[in-house]
């Protein structure tokens, strides 16, 4: 149930401050007893629809403390939604 709470906290944070979460692709415990997540969101949805372009997907690294509160986030990548993910 711990991961469920972490995902809920991150989703709530992103919905309020960044953009609605499209997908959470990883959840890992970090070395400092906190958590690291990788979150994908749809960027500039209306603009892309207007010009009949593929949606842009932002990939964010998110850190949480041991109380499961978001302490930082950073956009690591932005790509077309249809592009193949190059991560291994």
CSV table of C-alpha atoms in Angstrom, one decimal:
chain,number,residue,atom,x,y,z
A,1,UNK,CA,0.0,0.0,0.0
A,2,UNK,CA,3.0,2.3,0.4
A,3,UNK,CA,3.5,2.6,-3.4
A,4,UNK,CA,-0.2,3.3,-3.8
A,5,UNK,CA,0.1,6.3,-1.5
A,6,UNK,CA,3.3,7.5,-3.2
A,7,UNK,CA,1.6,7.4,-6.6
A,8,UNK,CA,-1.4,9.2,-5.2
A,9,UNK,CA,0.8,12.0,-3.7
A,10,UNK,CA,2.7,12.5,-7.0
A,11,UNK,CA,-0.4,12.4,-9.1
A,12,UNK,CA,-2.1,15.0,-6.9
A,13,UNK,CA,1.0,17.2,-6.9
A,14,UNK,CA,1.4,17.0,-10.8
A,15,UNK,CA,-2.4,17.6,-11.3
A,16,UNK,CA,-2.2,20.8,-9.2
A,17,UNK,CA,1.2,22.2,-10.2
A,18,UNK,CA,2.5,20.8,-13.5
A,19,UNK,CA,0.1,18.8,-15.8
A,20,UNK,CA,-2.1,15.7,-15.4
A,21,UNK,CA,-0.1,12.5,-15.1
A,22,UNK,CA,-0.2,10.3,-18.2
A,23,UNK,CA,1.8,7.5,-16.8
A,24,UNK,CA,4.2,6.7,-13.9
A,25,UNK,CA,6.8,4.4,-15.4
A,26,UNK,CA,9.0,3.7,-12.3
A,27,UNK,CA,8.9,3.9,-8.5
A,28,UNK,CA,12.1,3.2,-6.6
A,29,UNK,CA,13.3,3.6,-3.0
A,30,UNK,CA,16.2,6.0,-2.9
A,31,UNK,CA,19.3,5.8,-0.8
A,32,UNK,CA,18.1,8.5,1.6
A,33,UNK,CA,15.0,6.6,2.7
A,34,UNK,CA,12.9,8.6,0.2
A,35,UNK,CA,11.6,7.7,-3.2
A,36,UNK,CA,12.4,8.4,-6.9
A,37,UNK,CA,9.8,8.2,-9.6
A,38,UNK,CA,9.7,8.7,-13.4
A,39,UNK,CA,6.5,10.5,-14.5
A,40,UNK,CA,5.2,11.1,-18.0
A,41,UNK,CA,2.8,14.0,-18.8
A,42,UNK,CA,1.2,15.3,-22.0
A,43,UNK,CA,2.7,18.7,-22.7
A,44,UNK,CA,1.0,21.5,-24.7
A,45,UNK,CA,-2.0,19.3,-25.6
A,46,UNK,CA,-4.2,22.1,-27.0
A,47,UNK,CA,-1.4,23.6,-29.1
A,48,UNK,CA,-0.5,20.2,-30.6
A,49,UNK,CA,-4.2,19.5,-31.4
A,50,UNK,CA,-4.7,22.8,-33.1
A,51,UNK,CA,-1.8,22.2,-35.5
A,52,UNK,CA,-2.7,18.5,-36.0
A,53,UNK,CA,0.6,17.4,-34.5
A,54,UNK,CA,1.4,14.4,-32.4
A,55,UNK,CA,1.2,15.1,-28.7
A,56,UNK,CA,4.4,15.9,-26.8
A,57,UNK,CA,5.3,13.8,-23.8
A,58,UNK,CA,7.3,15.2,-21.0
A,59,UNK,CA,9.4,12.8,-18.9
A,60,UNK,CA,10.0,14.0,-15.3
A,61,UNK,CA,12.3,12.7,-12.5
A,62,UNK,CA,10.6,13.2,-9.2
A,63,UNK,CA,12.0,12.9,-5.7
A,64,UNK,CA,10.0,12.3,-2.5
A,65,UNK,CA,11.2,12.4,1.1
A,66,UNK,CA,10.6,9.6,3.6
A,67,UNK,CA,7.2,11.2,4.5
A,68,UNK,CA,6.2,10.6,0.8
A,69,UNK,CA,6.1,14.4,0.0
A,70,UNK,CA,7.4,15.7,-3.3
A,71,UNK,CA,10.6,17.5,-2.7
A,72,UNK,CA,11.8,18.1,-6.3
A,73,UNK,CA,11.0,17.4,-9.9
A,74,UNK,CA,12.8,18.0,-13.1
A,75,UNK,CA,11.8,17.5,-16.8
A,76,UNK,CA,14.4,15.1,-18.1
A,77,UNK,CA,13.1,14.8,-21.7
A,78,UNK,CA,10.4,15.8,-24.1
A,79,UNK,CA,9.5,13.8,-27.1
A,80,UNK,CA,6.6,13.1,-29.5
A,81,UNK,CA,4.2,10.6,-27.9
A,82,UNK,CA,4.5,8.3,-30.9
A,83,UNK,CA,8.4,8.3,-30.7
A,84,UNK,CA,10.0,5.1,-29.5
A,85,UNK,CA,11.4,5.5,-26.0
A,86,UNK,CA,15.2,5.2,-26.2
A,87,UNK,CA,15.7,4.4,-22.5
A,88,UNK,CA,17.1,1.0,-21.6
